[in-house]
Structure formats: structure tokens, C-alpha cells
CSV table of C-alpha atoms and ligand atoms in Angstrom, one decimal:
chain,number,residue,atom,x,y,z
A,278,UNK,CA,21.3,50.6,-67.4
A,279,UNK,CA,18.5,50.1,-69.7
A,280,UNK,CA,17.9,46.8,-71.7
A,281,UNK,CA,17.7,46.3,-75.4
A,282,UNK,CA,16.7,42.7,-75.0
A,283,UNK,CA,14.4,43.6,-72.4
A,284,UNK,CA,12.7,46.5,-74.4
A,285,UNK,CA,9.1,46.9,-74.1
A,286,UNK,CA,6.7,46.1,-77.6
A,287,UNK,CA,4.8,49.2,-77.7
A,288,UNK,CA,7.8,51.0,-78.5
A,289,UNK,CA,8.1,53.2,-81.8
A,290,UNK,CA,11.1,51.8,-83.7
A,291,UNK,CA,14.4,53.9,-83.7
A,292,UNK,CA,17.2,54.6,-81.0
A,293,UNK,CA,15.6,55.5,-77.9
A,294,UNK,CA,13.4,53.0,-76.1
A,295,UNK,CA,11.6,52.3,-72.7
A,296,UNK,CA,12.4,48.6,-70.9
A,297,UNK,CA,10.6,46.7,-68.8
A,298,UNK,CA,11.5,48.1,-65.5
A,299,UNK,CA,9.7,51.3,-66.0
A,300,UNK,CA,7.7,51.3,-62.4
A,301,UNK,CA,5.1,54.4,-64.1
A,302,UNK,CA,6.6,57.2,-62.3
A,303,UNK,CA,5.4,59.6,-65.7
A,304,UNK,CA,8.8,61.7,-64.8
A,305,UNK,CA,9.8,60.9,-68.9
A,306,UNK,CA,6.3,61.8,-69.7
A,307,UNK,CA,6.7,65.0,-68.0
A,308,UNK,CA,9.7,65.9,-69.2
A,309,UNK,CA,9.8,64.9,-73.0
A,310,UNK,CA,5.8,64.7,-73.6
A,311,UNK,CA,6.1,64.9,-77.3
A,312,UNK,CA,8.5,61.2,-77.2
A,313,UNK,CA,7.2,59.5,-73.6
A,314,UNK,CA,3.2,58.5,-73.0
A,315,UNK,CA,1.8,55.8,-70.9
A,316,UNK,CA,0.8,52.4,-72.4
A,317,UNK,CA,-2.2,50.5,-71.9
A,318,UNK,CA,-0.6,48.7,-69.2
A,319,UNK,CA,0.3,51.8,-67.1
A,320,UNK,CA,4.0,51.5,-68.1
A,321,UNK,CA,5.7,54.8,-70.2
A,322,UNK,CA,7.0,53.8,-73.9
A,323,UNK,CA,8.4,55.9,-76.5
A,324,UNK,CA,5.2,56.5,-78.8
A,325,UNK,CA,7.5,58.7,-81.5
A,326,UNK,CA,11.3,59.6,-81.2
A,327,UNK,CA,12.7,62.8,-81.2
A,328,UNK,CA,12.3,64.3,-84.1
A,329,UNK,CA,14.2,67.6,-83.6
A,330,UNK,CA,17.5,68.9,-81.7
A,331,UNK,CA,15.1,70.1,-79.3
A,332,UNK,CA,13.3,66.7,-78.7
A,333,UNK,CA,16.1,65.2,-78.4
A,334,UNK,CA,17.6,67.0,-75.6
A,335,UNK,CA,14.2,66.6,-73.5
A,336,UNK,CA,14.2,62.9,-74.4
A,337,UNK,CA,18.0,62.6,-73.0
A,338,UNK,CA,16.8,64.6,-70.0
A,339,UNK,CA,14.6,61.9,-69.3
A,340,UNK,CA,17.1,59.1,-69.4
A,341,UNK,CA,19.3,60.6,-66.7
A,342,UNK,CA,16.0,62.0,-64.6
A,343,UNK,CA,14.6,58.1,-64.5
A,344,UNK,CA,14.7,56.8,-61.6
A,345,UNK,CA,15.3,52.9,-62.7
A,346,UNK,CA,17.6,53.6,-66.0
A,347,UNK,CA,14.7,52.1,-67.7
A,348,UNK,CA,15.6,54.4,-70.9
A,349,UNK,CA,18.1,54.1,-72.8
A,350,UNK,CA,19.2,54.2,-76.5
A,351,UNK,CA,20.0,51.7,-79.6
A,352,UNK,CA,22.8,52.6,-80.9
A,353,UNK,CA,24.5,54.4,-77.5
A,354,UNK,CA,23.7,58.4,-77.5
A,355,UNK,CA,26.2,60.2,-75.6
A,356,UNK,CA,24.0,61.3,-72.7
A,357,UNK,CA,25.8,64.2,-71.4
A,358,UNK,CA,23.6,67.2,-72.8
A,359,UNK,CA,21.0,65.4,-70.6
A,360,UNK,CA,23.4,65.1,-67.4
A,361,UNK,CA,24.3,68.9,-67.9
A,362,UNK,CA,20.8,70.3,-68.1
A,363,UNK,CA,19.9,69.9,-64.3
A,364,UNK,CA,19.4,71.5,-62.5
A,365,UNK,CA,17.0,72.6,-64.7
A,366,UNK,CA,15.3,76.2,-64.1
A,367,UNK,CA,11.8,76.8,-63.6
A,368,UNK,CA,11.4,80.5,-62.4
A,369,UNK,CA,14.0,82.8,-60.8
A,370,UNK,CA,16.0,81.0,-58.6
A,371,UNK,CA,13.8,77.7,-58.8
A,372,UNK,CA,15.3,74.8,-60.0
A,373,UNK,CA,14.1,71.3,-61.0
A,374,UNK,CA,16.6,68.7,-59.9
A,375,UNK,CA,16.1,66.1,-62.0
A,376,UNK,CA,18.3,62.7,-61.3
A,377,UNK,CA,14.5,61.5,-59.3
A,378,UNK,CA,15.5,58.5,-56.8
A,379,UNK,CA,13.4,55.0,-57.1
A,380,UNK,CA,13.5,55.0,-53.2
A,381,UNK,CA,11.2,58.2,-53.7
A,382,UNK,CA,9.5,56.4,-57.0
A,383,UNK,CA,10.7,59.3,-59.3
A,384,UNK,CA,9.6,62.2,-56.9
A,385,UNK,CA,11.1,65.5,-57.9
A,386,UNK,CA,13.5,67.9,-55.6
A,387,UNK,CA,14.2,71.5,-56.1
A,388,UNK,CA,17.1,73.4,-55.4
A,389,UNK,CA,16.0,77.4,-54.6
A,390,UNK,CA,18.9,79.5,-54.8
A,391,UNK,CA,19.0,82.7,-52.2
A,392,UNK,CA,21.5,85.1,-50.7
A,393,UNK,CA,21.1,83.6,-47.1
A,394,UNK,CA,21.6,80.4,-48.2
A,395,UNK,CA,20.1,77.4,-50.7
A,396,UNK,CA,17.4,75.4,-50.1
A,397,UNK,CA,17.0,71.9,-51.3
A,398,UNK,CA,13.1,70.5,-51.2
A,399,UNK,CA,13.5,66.8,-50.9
A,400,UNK,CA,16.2,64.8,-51.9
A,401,UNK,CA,17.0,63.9,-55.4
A,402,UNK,CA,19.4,61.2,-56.6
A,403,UNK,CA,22.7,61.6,-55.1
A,404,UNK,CA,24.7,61.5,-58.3
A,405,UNK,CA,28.0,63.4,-58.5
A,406,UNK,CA,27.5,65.4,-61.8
A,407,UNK,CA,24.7,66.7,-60.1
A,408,UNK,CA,25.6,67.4,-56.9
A,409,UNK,CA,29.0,69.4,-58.2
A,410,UNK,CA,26.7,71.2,-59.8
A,411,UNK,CA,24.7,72.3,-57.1
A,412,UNK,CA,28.3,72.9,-55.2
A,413,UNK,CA,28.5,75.3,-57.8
A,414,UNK,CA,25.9,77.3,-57.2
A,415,UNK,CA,26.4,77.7,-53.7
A,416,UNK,CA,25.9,74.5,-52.2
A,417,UNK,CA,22.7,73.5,-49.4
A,418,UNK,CA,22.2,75.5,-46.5
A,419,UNK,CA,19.1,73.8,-45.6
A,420,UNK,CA,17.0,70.7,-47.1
A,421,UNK,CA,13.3,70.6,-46.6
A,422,UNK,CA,11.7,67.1,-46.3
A,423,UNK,CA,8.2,67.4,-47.4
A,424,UNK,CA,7.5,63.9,-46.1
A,425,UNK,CA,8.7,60.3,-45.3
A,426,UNK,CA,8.7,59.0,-48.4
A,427,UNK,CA,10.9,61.2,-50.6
A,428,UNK,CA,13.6,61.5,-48.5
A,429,UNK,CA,16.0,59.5,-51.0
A,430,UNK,CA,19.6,60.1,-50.3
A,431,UNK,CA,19.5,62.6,-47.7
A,432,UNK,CA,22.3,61.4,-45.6
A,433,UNK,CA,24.7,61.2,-48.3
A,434,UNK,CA,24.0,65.0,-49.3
A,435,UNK,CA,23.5,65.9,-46.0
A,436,UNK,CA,27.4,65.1,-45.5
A,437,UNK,CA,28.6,66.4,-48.5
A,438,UNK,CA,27.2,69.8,-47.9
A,439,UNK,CA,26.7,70.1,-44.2
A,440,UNK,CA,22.9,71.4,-44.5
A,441,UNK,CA,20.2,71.0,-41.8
A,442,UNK,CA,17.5,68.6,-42.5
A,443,UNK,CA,14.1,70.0,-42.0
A,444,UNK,CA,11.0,67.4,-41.4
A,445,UNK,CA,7.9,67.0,-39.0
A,446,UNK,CA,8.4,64.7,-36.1
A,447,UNK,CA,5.4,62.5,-37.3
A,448,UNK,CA,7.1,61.7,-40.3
A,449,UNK,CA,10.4,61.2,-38.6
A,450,UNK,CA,11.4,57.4,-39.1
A,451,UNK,CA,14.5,55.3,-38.3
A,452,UNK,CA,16.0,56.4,-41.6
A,453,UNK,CA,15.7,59.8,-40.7
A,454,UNK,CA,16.1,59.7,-36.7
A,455,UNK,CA,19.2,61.7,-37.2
A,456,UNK,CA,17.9,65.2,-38.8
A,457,UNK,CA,19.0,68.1,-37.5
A,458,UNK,CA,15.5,70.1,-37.2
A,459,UNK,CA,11.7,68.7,-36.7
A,460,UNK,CA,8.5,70.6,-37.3
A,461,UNK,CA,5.9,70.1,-34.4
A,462,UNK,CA,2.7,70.7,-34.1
A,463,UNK,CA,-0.1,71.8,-37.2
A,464,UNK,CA,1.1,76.0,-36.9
A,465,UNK,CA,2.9,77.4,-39.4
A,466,UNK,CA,6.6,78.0,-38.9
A,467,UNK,CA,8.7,81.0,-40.0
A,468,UNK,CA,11.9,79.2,-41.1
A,469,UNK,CA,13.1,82.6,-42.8
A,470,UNK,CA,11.4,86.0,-43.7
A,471,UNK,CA,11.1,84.5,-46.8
A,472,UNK,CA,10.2,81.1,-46.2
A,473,UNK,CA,7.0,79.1,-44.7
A,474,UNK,CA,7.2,75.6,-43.3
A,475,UNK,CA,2.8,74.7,-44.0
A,476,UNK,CA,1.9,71.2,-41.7
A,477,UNK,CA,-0.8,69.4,-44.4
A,478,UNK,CA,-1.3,66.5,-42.4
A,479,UNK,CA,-3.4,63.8,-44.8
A,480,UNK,CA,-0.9,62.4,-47.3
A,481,UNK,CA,0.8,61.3,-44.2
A,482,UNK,CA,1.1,62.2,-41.0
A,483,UNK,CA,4.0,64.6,-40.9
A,484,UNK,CA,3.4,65.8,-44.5
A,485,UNK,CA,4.2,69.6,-45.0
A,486,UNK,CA,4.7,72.3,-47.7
A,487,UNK,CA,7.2,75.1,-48.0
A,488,UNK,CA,6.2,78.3,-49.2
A,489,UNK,CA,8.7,80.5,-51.0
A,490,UNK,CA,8.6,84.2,-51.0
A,491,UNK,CA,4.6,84.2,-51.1
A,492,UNK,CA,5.2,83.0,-55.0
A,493,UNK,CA,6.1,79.2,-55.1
A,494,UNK,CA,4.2,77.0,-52.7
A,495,UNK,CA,6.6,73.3,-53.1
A,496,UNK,CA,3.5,70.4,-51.9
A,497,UNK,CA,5.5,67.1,-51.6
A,498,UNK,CA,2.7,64.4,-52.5
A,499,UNK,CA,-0.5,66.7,-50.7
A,500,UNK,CA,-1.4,68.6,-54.0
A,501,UNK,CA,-0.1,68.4,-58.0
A,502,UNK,CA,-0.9,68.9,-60.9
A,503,UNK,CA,-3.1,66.1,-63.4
A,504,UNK,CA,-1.5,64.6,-66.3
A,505,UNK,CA,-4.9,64.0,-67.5
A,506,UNK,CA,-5.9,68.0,-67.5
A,507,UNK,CA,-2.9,70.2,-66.4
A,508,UNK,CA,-5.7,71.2,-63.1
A,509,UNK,CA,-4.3,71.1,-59.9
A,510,UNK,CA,-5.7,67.7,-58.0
A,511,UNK,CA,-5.3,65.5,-54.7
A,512,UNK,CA,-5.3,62.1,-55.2
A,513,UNK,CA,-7.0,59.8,-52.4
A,514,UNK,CA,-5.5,56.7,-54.1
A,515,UNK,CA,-2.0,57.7,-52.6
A,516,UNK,CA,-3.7,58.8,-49.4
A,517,UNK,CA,-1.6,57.1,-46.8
A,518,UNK,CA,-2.8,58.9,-43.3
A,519,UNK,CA,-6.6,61.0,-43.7
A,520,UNK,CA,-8.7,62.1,-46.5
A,521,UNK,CA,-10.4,64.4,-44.5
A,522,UNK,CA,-7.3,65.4,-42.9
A,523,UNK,CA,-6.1,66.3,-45.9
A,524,UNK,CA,-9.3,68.2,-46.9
A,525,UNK,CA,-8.5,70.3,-43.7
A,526,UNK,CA,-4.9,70.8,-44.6
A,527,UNK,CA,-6.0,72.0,-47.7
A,528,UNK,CA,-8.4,74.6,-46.6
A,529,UNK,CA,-5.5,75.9,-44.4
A,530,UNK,CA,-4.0,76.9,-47.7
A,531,UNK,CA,-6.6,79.1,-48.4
A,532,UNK,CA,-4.5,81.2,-46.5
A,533,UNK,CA,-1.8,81.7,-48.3
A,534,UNK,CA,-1.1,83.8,-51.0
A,535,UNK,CA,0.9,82.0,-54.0
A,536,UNK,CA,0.9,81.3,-57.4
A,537,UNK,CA,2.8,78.2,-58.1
A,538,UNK,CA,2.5,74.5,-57.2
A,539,UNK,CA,5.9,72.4,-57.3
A,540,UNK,CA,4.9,68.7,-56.4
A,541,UNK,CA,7.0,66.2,-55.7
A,542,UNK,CA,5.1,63.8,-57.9
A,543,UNK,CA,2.9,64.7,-61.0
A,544,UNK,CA,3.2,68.1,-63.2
A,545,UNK,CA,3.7,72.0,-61.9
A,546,UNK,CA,1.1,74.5,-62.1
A,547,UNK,CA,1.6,78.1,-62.5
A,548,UNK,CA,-1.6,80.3,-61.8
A,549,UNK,CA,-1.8,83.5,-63.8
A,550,UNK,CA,-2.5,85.0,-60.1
A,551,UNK,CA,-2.7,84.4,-56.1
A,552,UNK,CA,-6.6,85.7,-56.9
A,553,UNK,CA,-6.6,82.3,-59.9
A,554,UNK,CA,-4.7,79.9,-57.6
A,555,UNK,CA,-7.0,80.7,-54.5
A,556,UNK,CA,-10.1,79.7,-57.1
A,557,UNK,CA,-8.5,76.1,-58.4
A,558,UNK,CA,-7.9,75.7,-54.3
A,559,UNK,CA,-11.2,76.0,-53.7
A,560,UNK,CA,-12.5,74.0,-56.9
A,561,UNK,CA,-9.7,70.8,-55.9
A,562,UNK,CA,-11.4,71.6,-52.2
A,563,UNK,CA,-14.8,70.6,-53.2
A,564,UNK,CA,-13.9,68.1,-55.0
A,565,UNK,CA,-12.5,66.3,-52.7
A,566,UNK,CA,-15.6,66.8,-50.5
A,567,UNK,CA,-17.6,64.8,-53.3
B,601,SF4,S1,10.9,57.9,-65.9
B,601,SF4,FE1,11.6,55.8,-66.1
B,601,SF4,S2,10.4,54.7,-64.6
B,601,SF4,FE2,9.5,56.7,-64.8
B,601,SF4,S3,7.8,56.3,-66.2
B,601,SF4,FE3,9.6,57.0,-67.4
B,601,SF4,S4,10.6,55.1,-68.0
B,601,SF4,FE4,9.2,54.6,-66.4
């Protein structure tokens, strides 16, 4: 639970207020960009509060989609429209999770809803208002582990819905030894007519994307979009494996026909076409070359 006493200066006066365990995961800045931004010293802060209904609601979606409680509010606001927005929808039968884990620092998870079954990409917070909702609408059938590090609480919600756990065997660690199905190999695998399991080696190792019905293309940590610029972008800061790895991985996209990008950290980017998204592709490719 977030700190009054512990509330950070840059703060705009008023109810709602960052503290100082914000770790700069930009999920509140994603979420409620008209209240969050990011200080001078790379922690978020509430620059204006809500001034609206509207911006309110985003700004209590933010509080229950920290990772680290580091928002809260001054006098206590009931928090519940926030808890009952996620999962939040993002296109037909996409949903945005929210309730990001810190294990994962902040990354988001998706729930896709389909008549074979649901798919969950990465694992979000385990918390129970969320995860009776997701009961709700149908429960996991499968949940597809982009990579290592934003695995979260997937044995806890592996038990609670029974779903088979989906990650490449390079990425598989002690915490996740016990998954019911690993990816091999750098070939694209068929997990349904309508979904792709992509290796991207680069980010790490086992890193890999799940493509969705040739639309939504869901990238883990390999591709996402800027909060400087709303363009898609790579970053070689958080490169943990091979840059040029993941310059190959990425040209292995140019494959694929899609027009959306669902990263599990940074914003989502929604090409007006598979014709547009091929042409960022290429312009993030040569960038990275540079
Ligand atoms: S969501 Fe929480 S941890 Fe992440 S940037 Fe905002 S306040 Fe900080």
C-alpha cells in the first residue's frame, strides 16, 4: 500500500499521489497519461490529478495495475471501479490484464478469448478479483510465456485453471522446470489454426512471439512501442542475449502478416495495415543496424 509520508515532492497537490517505491515501470503513465509522467529522476509522479470522471477512472486503473502499490490516494478513494475494469479490452477478444507483477517489473499479460479455448500471454498478478474474472470468461486453456522474465505467478494460475504452460526450452529455468509444453528450435510452430508460436531469439535466448489470427502479433520484451514517439522500437539497453540476434529475429517477422504489436513492456501499436506495419518493421530494422 502506498505511503503518504513517503510521497514523492514532484507531486501535484490533491488526492492521488506517487511514493517512493515507484521502480519506473511507465505502466501508470500508459494508462492514465493525462495524470502520470516521468520525473527528472526516472520515477512516475502525478503531474495534474484527474480532472474529470473519466480521468479518474484511468488514474484508479493505474493504482491497482502498479506493480509495487506505489499509488495511492489522500483521503482513501474507493478503488473498486479500477479493480473492475480489467481485464480491459483492446480489440475483439483481446484483453489487457492489468494487475502487472513486480517480479515481471510491471510487464503486461493478455487474456485472448476464443471458442477453442483462452489464451493467457504471460502472467499477470495473481490477484483474486482478477482472476474470477477471467473464470468468468471462460477461464485459461493455454498460457504463452513470451520469455523468462515475465513469467510472474504462473504456477499459482496454472493451478487454478489447469492450463498448459507454453515457453522455449532456452528460456526454461528452475522456476519454470515444471511447464507442460517447450518450444524448440528457431521454426515457427502452429499451436492452433489460428495461432503462431514466432522464436525471436535476442532479448533472450528463448524469447518468442505469438501471433493471433494474422491480426495481433503479442512481442514479450523483443519489439514495443516508444513513449517518447508512439513508433514501434527495440531497445538494446534491455538486450540480455544478442543484438544481432535480435536484428535476425526481427527480419524473420518480415514474414508475417499483422497489424498490431502487444508488448509486454512499453505502449501498443496498431498499424492502419499489414502493408504499414511491414514498413515501421523495416524502418525499426535499420535502425537497429545503425
Ligand atoms: S505503475 Fe507504479 S511502479 Fe510503475 S511507474 Fe507507475 S507508480 Fe511507478
Amino acid at each position: 500500500m502506498a505511503r503518504s509520508a513517503a510521497r514523492l515532492p514532484e507531486n501535484a497537490p490533491g488526492p492521488f499521489f506517487v511514493d517512493d517505491t515507484c521502480i519506473d515501470c511507465a505502466v501508470c503513465r500508459h494508462l492514465a497519461p493525462s495524470v502520470f509522467a516521468r520525473s527528472s529522476r526516472d520515477l512516475s509522479f502525478v503531474s495534474r490529478q484527474p480532472a474529470s470522471e473519466a480521468e479518474r477512472a484511468r488514474a484508479l486503473m493505474a493504482l491497482v495495475a502498479c506493480p509495487t502499490s506505489s499509488i495511492g490516494t489522500e483521503p482513501k478513494i474507493d478503488a473498486g471501479p479500477g479493480v473492475g475494469a480489467f481485464p480491459e479490452a483492446v480489440a475483439d477478444g483481446v484483453y489487457s490484464c492489468g494487475f502487472t507483477a513486480e517480479s515481471s517489473f510491471g510487464a503486461w499479460s493478455y487474456l485472448v478469448t476464443r471458442p477453442p479455448g483462452n489464451v493467457l500471454v504471460d502472467s499477470p498478478r495473481a490477484a483474486e478479483p482478477l482472476l474470477k474474472r477471467v473464470e468468468e470468461m471462460g477461464g485459461v486453456r493455454s498460457m504463452f510465456l513470451t520469455h523468462r522474465d515475465d513469467v510472474a505467478d504462473h504456477a499459482s494460475i496454472q493451478r487454478r485453471f489447469g492450463c498448459e504452460r507454453i515457453l522455449h526450452e532456452r528460456d526454461v529455468t528452475s522456476g519454470t522446470r515444471g511447464i507442460e509444453r517447450r518450444l524448440e528450435g528457431d521454426a515457427p510452430v502452429a499451436l492452433a489454426p489460428d495461432l503462431v508460436a514466432i522464436p525471436v531469439p535476442g532479448h533472450t535466448a528463448g524469447s518468442a512471439v505469438l501471433l493471433y489470427r494474422e491480426t495481433f502479433l503479442f512481442t514479450g520484451d523483443h519489439l514495443m512501442g516508444s513513449e517518447d514517439d508512439g513508433r514501434l522500437h527495440a531497445s538494446r539497453d534491455v538486450c540480455w542475449y544478442s543484438w544481432p540476434e535480435q536484428v535476425r529475429s526481427m527480419e524473420r517477422l518480415l514474414d508475417f502478416r499483422f497489424e498490431w504489436v502487444l508488448p509486454g513492456h512499453g505502449g501498443r501499436y496498431r498499424a492502419s495495415s499489414p502493408v504499414a506495419m511491414k514498413g515501421e518493421l523495416e524502418r525499426v530494422i535499420t535502425e537497429m543496424k545503425r
